Coordinates of C-alpha atoms and ligand atoms in Angstrom, one line a residue:
X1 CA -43.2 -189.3 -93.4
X2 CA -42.9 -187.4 -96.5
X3 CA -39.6 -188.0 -98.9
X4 CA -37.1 -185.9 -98.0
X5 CA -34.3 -187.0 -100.8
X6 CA -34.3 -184.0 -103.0
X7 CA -33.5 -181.5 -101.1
X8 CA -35.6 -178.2 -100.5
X9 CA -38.7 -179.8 -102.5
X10 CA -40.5 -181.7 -99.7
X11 CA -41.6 -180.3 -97.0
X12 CA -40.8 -183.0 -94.1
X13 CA -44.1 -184.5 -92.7
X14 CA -44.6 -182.4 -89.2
X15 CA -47.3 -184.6 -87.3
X16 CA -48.0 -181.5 -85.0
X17 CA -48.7 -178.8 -87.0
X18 CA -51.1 -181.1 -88.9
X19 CA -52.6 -182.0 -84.9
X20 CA -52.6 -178.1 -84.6
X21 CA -54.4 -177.6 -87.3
X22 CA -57.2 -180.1 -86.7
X23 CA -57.2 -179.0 -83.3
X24 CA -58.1 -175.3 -84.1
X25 CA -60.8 -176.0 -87.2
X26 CA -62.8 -178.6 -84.2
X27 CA -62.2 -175.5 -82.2
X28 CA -64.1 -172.9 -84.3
X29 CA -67.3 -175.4 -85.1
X30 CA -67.3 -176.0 -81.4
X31 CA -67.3 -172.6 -80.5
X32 CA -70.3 -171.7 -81.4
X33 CA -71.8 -174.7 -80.0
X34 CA -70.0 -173.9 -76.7
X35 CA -72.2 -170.4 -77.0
X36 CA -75.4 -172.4 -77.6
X37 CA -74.7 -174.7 -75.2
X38 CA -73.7 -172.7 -71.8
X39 CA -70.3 -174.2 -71.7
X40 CA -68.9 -170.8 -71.1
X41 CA -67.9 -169.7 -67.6
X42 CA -66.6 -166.8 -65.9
X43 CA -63.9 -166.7 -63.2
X44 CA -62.8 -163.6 -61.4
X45 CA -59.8 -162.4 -60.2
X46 CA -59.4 -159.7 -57.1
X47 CA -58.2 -156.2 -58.2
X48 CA -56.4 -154.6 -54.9
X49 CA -55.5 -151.6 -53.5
X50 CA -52.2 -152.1 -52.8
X51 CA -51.2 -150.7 -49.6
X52 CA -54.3 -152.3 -48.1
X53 CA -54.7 -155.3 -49.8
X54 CA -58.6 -155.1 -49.8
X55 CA -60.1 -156.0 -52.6
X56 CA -61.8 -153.3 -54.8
X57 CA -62.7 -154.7 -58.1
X58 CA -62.7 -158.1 -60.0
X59 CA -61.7 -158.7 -63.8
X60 CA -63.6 -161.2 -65.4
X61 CA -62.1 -164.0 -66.9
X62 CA -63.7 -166.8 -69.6
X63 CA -63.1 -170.2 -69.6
X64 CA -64.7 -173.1 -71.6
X65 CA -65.9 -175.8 -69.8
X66 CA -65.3 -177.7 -72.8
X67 CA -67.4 -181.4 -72.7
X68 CA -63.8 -183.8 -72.8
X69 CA -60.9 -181.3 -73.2
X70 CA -61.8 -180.1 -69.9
X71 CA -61.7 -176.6 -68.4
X72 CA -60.2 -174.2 -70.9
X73 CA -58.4 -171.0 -70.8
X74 CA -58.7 -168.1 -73.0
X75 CA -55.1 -169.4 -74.3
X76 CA -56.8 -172.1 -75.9
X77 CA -59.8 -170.8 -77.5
X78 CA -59.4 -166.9 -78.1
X79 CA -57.6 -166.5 -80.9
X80 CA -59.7 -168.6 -83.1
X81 CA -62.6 -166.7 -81.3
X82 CA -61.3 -163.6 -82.7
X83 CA -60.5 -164.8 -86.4
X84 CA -63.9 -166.3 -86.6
X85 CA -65.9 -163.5 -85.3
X86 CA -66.9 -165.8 -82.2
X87 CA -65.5 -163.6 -80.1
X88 CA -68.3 -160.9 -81.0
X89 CA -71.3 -163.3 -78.8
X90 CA -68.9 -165.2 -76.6
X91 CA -67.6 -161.1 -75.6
X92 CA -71.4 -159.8 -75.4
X93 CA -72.0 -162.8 -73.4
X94 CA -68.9 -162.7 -70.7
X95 CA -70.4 -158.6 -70.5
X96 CA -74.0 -159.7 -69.4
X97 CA -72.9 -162.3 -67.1
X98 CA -70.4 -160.2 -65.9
X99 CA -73.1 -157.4 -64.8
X100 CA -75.7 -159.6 -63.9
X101 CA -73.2 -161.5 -60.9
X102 CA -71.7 -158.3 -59.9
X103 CA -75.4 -156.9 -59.6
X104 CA -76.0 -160.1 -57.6
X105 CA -73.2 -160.1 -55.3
X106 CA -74.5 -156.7 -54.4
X107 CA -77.9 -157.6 -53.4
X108 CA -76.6 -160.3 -51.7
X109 CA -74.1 -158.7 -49.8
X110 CA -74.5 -154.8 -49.1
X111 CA -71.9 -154.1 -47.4
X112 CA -69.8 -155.4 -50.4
X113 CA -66.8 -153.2 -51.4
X114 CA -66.7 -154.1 -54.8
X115 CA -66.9 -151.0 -56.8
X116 CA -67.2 -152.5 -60.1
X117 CA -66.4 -155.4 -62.8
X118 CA -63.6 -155.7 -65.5
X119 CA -64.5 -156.9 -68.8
X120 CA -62.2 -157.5 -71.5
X121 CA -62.9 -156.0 -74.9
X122 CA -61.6 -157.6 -78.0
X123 CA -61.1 -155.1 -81.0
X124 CA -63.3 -156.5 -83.3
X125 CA -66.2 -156.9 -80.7
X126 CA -65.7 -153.2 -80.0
X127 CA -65.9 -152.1 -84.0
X128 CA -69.1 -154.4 -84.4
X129 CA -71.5 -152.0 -85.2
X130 CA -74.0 -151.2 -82.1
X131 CA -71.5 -152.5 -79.7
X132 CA -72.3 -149.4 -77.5
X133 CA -75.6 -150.2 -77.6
X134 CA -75.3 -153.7 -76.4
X135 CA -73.4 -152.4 -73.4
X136 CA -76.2 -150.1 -72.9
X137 CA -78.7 -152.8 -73.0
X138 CA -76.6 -155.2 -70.8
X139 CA -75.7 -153.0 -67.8
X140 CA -80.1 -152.1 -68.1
X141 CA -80.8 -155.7 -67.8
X142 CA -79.1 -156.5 -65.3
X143 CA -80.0 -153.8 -63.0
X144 CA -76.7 -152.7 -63.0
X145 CA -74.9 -149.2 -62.9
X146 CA -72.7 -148.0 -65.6
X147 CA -70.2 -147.1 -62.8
X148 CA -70.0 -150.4 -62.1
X149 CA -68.3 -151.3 -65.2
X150 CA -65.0 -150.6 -66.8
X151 CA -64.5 -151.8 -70.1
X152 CA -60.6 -153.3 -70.7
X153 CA -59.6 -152.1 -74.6
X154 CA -55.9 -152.7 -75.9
X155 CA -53.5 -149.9 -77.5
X156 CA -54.1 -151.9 -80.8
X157 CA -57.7 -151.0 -81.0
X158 CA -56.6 -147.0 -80.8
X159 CA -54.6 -147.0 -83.9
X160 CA -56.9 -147.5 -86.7
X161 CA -60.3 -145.7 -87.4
X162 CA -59.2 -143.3 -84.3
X163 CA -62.1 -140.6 -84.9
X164 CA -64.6 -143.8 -84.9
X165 CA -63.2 -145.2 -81.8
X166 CA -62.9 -142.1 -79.6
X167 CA -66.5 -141.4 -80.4
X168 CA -67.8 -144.7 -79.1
X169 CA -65.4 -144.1 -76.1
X170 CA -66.7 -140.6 -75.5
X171 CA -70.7 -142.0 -75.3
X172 CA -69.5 -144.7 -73.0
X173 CA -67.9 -142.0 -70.9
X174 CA -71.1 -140.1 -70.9
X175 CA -72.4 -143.1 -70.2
X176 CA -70.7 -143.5 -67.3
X177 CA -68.9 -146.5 -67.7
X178 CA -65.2 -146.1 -67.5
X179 CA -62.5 -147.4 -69.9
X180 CA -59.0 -149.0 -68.8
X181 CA -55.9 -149.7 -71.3
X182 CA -54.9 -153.5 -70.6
X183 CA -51.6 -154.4 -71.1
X184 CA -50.5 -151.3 -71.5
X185 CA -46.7 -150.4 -72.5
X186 CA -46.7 -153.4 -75.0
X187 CA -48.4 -152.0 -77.6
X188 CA -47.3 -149.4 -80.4
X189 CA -48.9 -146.8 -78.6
X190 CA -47.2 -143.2 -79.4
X191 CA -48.8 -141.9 -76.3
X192 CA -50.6 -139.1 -77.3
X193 CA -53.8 -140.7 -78.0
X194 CA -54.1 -140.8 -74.3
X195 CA -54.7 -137.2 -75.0
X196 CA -57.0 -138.0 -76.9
X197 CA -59.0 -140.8 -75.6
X198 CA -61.4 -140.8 -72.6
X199 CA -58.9 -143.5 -70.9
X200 CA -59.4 -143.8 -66.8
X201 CA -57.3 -146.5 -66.1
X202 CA -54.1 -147.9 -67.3
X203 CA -53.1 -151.9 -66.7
X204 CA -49.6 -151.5 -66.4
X205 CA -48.7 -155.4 -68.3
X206 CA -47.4 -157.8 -66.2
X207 CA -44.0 -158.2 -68.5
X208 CA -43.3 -155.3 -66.7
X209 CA -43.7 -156.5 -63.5
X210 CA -41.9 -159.7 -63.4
X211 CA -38.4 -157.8 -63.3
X212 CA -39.2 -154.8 -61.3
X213 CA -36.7 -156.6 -58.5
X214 CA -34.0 -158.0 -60.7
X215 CA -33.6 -154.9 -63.5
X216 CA -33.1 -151.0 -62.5
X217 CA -34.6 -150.4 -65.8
X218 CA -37.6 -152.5 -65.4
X219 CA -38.0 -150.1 -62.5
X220 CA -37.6 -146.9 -63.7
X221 CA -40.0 -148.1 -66.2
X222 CA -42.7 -149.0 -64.3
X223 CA -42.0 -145.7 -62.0
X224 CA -42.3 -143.6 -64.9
X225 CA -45.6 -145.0 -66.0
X226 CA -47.3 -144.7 -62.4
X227 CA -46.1 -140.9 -62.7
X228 CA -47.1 -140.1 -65.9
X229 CA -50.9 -141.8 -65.1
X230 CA -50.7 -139.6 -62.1
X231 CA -50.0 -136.4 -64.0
X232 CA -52.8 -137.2 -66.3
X233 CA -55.3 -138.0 -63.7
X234 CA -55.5 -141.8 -64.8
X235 CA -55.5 -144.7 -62.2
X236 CA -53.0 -147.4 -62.9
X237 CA -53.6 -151.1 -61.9
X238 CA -50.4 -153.4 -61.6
X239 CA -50.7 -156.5 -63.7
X240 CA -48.9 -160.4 -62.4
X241 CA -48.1 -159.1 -58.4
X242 CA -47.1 -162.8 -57.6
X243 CA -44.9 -162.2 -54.9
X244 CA -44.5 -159.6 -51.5
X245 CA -41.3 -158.3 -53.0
X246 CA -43.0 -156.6 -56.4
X247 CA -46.1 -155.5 -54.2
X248 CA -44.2 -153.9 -51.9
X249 CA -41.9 -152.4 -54.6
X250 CA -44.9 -150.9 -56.1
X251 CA -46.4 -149.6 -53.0
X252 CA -42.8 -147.7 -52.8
X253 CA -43.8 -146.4 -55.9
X254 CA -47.5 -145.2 -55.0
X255 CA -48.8 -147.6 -57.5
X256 CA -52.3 -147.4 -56.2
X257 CA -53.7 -150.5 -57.6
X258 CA -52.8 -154.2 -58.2
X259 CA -53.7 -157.5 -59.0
X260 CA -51.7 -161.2 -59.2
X261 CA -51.1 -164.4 -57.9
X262 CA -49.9 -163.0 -55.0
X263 CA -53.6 -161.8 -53.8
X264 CA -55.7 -164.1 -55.3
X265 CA -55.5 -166.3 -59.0
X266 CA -59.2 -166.2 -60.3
X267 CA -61.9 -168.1 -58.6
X268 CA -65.5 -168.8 -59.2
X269 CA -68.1 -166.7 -58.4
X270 CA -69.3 -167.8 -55.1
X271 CA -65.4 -167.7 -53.6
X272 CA -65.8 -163.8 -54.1
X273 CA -68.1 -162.1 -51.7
X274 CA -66.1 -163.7 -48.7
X275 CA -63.3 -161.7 -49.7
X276 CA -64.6 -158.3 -50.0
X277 CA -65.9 -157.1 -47.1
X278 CA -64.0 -153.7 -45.3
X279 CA -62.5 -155.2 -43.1
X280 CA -61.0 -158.1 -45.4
X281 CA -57.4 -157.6 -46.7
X282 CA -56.0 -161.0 -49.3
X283 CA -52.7 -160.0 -48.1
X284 CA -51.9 -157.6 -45.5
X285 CA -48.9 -155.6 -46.1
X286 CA -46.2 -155.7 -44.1
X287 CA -44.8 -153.1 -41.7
X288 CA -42.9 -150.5 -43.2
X289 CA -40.3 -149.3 -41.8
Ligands
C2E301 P1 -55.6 -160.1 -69.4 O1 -56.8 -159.4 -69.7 O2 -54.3 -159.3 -69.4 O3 -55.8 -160.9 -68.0 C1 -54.8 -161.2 -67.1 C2 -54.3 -162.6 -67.3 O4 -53.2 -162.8 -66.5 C3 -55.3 -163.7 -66.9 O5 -55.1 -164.8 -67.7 C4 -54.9 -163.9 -65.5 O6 -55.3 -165.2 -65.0 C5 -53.4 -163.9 -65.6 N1 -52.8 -163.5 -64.3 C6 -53.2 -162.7 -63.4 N2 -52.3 -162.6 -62.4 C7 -51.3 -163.4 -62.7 C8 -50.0 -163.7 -62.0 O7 -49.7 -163.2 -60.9 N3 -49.2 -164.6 -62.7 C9 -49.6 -165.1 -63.9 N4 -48.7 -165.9 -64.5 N5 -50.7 -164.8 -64.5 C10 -51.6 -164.0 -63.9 P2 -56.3 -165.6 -68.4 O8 -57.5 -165.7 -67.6 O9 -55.7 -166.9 -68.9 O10 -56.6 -164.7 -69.6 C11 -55.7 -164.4 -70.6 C12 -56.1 -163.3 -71.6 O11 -57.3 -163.7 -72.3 C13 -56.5 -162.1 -70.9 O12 -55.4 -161.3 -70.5 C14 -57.4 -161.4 -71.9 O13 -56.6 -160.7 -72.9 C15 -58.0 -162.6 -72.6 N6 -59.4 -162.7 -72.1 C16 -59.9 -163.3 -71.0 N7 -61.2 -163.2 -70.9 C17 -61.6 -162.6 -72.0 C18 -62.9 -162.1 -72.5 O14 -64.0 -162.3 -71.9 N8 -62.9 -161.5 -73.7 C19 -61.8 -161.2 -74.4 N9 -61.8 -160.5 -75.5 N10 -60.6 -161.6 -73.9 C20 -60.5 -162.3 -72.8
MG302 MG1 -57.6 -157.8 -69.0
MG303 MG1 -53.7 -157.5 -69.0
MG304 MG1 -52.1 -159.7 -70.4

């Protein structure tokens, strides 16, 4: 404990920021090693359409089996990841994996209705140079189809070096592989860089959701986004459904798309193609009426 007698000159001794600390420097070295390794894994959690409730889609989702801390989440490991640049291999990696089980799954399973895999995008991935590229290269090798993919961005990324970014997006459109704005309303967004920007799907952030019952406002909110996505020919996927409440809420608002707790939390790979067949629903929806 440091000495704390004349006051303001000592900083008092905090044992858990210095825990913190260590905690995230053993992080970063093991990182990498994770990469090298194959302690990464992927789960993936059901995207719905919501007055069905069959599944059309999966995000996918790291986690680190890590060798004694266990199985991590991205809470634990991605912000490091993104200050060290980690994030740049540990992102192409989750992209390759990503392709290669969806294109899997498919073989497996034709009758599949999976239309196609969510992979998250950090900023700095996206700016590394040849990042389109390496999408490119990843959707070839694993025998996969552009349309298969949509690529999750955040507001954040749209703000600086706008001319660079729009470019990339527009050869990934051309590409074929779509782009989706996660988390969206939480951002600084002004709006009309989704003028702008070849943007197909916006992920409306589940902060949102968690009041659409309990707050009128929440709800006019959340309303107001699923219109203006509709007037601008966007979809819009509903982030953190965990109950039959906000999912049927939604459906009253022609929310076309969702995804939570409610359906399904993220599972391993093999839990998947059980669930998506046509005539599969995660959670029926109830009778209206
Ligand atoms: P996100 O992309 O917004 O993903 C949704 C997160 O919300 C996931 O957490 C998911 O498990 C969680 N979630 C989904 N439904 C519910 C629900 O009903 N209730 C609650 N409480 N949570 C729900 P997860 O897997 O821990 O991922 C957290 C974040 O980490 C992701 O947020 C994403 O920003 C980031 N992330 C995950 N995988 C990757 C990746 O491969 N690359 C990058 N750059 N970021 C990733
Ligand atoms: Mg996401
Ligand atoms: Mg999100
Ligand atoms: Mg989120």
């Amino acid at each position: 404990q440091a000495k704390g007698s004349d006051k303001g000159t000592w900083q008092r001794y905090r044992p858990e920021l210095h825990t913190e600390m260590v905690q995230r420097l053993e992080t970063r070295a093991a990182l990498y090693e994770a990469i090298d390794d194959d302690q990464l894994r992927v789960m993936y959690q059901p995207i719905v359409d919501l007055p069905t409730g069959a599944i059309v889609a999966v995000e996918a989702l790291v986690r680190w089996q890590h060798p004694t801390r266990g199985l991590l989440g991205p809470y634990h490991f991605i912000e490091v990841a993104e200050e060290s640049g980690a994030i740049v291999p540990i992102g192409g990696w989750v992209l390759r994996e990503a392709l290669g089980q969806l294109a899997a799954w498919k073989a497996a399973e034709p009758e599949m209705t999976l239309r196609y895999v969510s992979v998250n995008v950090s900023a700095r991935q996206f700016r590394t140079p040849g990042f389109v590229d390496q999408v490119r290269q990843a959707i070839t090798e694993a025998g996969a189809k552009p349309e298969w993919l949509l690529l999750e961005i955040t507001e954040s990324l749209l703000l600086r070096d706008a001319d660079q970014v729009a470019n990339d997006l527009h050869t990934l459109r051309a590409l074929g592989v779509r782009i989706a704005i996660d988390d969206f309303g939480t951002g600084y967004s002004s709006l009309s860089y989704l003028r702008q920007m070849p943007v197909d799907v916006l992920k409306v952030d589940k902060s949102f959701i968690d009041d659409i019952l309990g707050s009128e406002q929440q709800r006019a909110l959340v309303d107001a986004i699923v219109t203006l996505a509709r007037n601008l020919d966007l979809a819009v996927v509903a982030e953190g459904i965990e109950d039959a409440g906000q999912r049927a809420a939604l459906v009253e608002m022609d929310c076309p798309y969702g995804q939570g707790y409610h359906f399904s939390k993220p599972v391993w790979p093999d839990e998947i193609p059980p669930l998506a067949h046509d005539a599969q629903t995660l959670v029926a929806s109830p009778a209206r009426g």
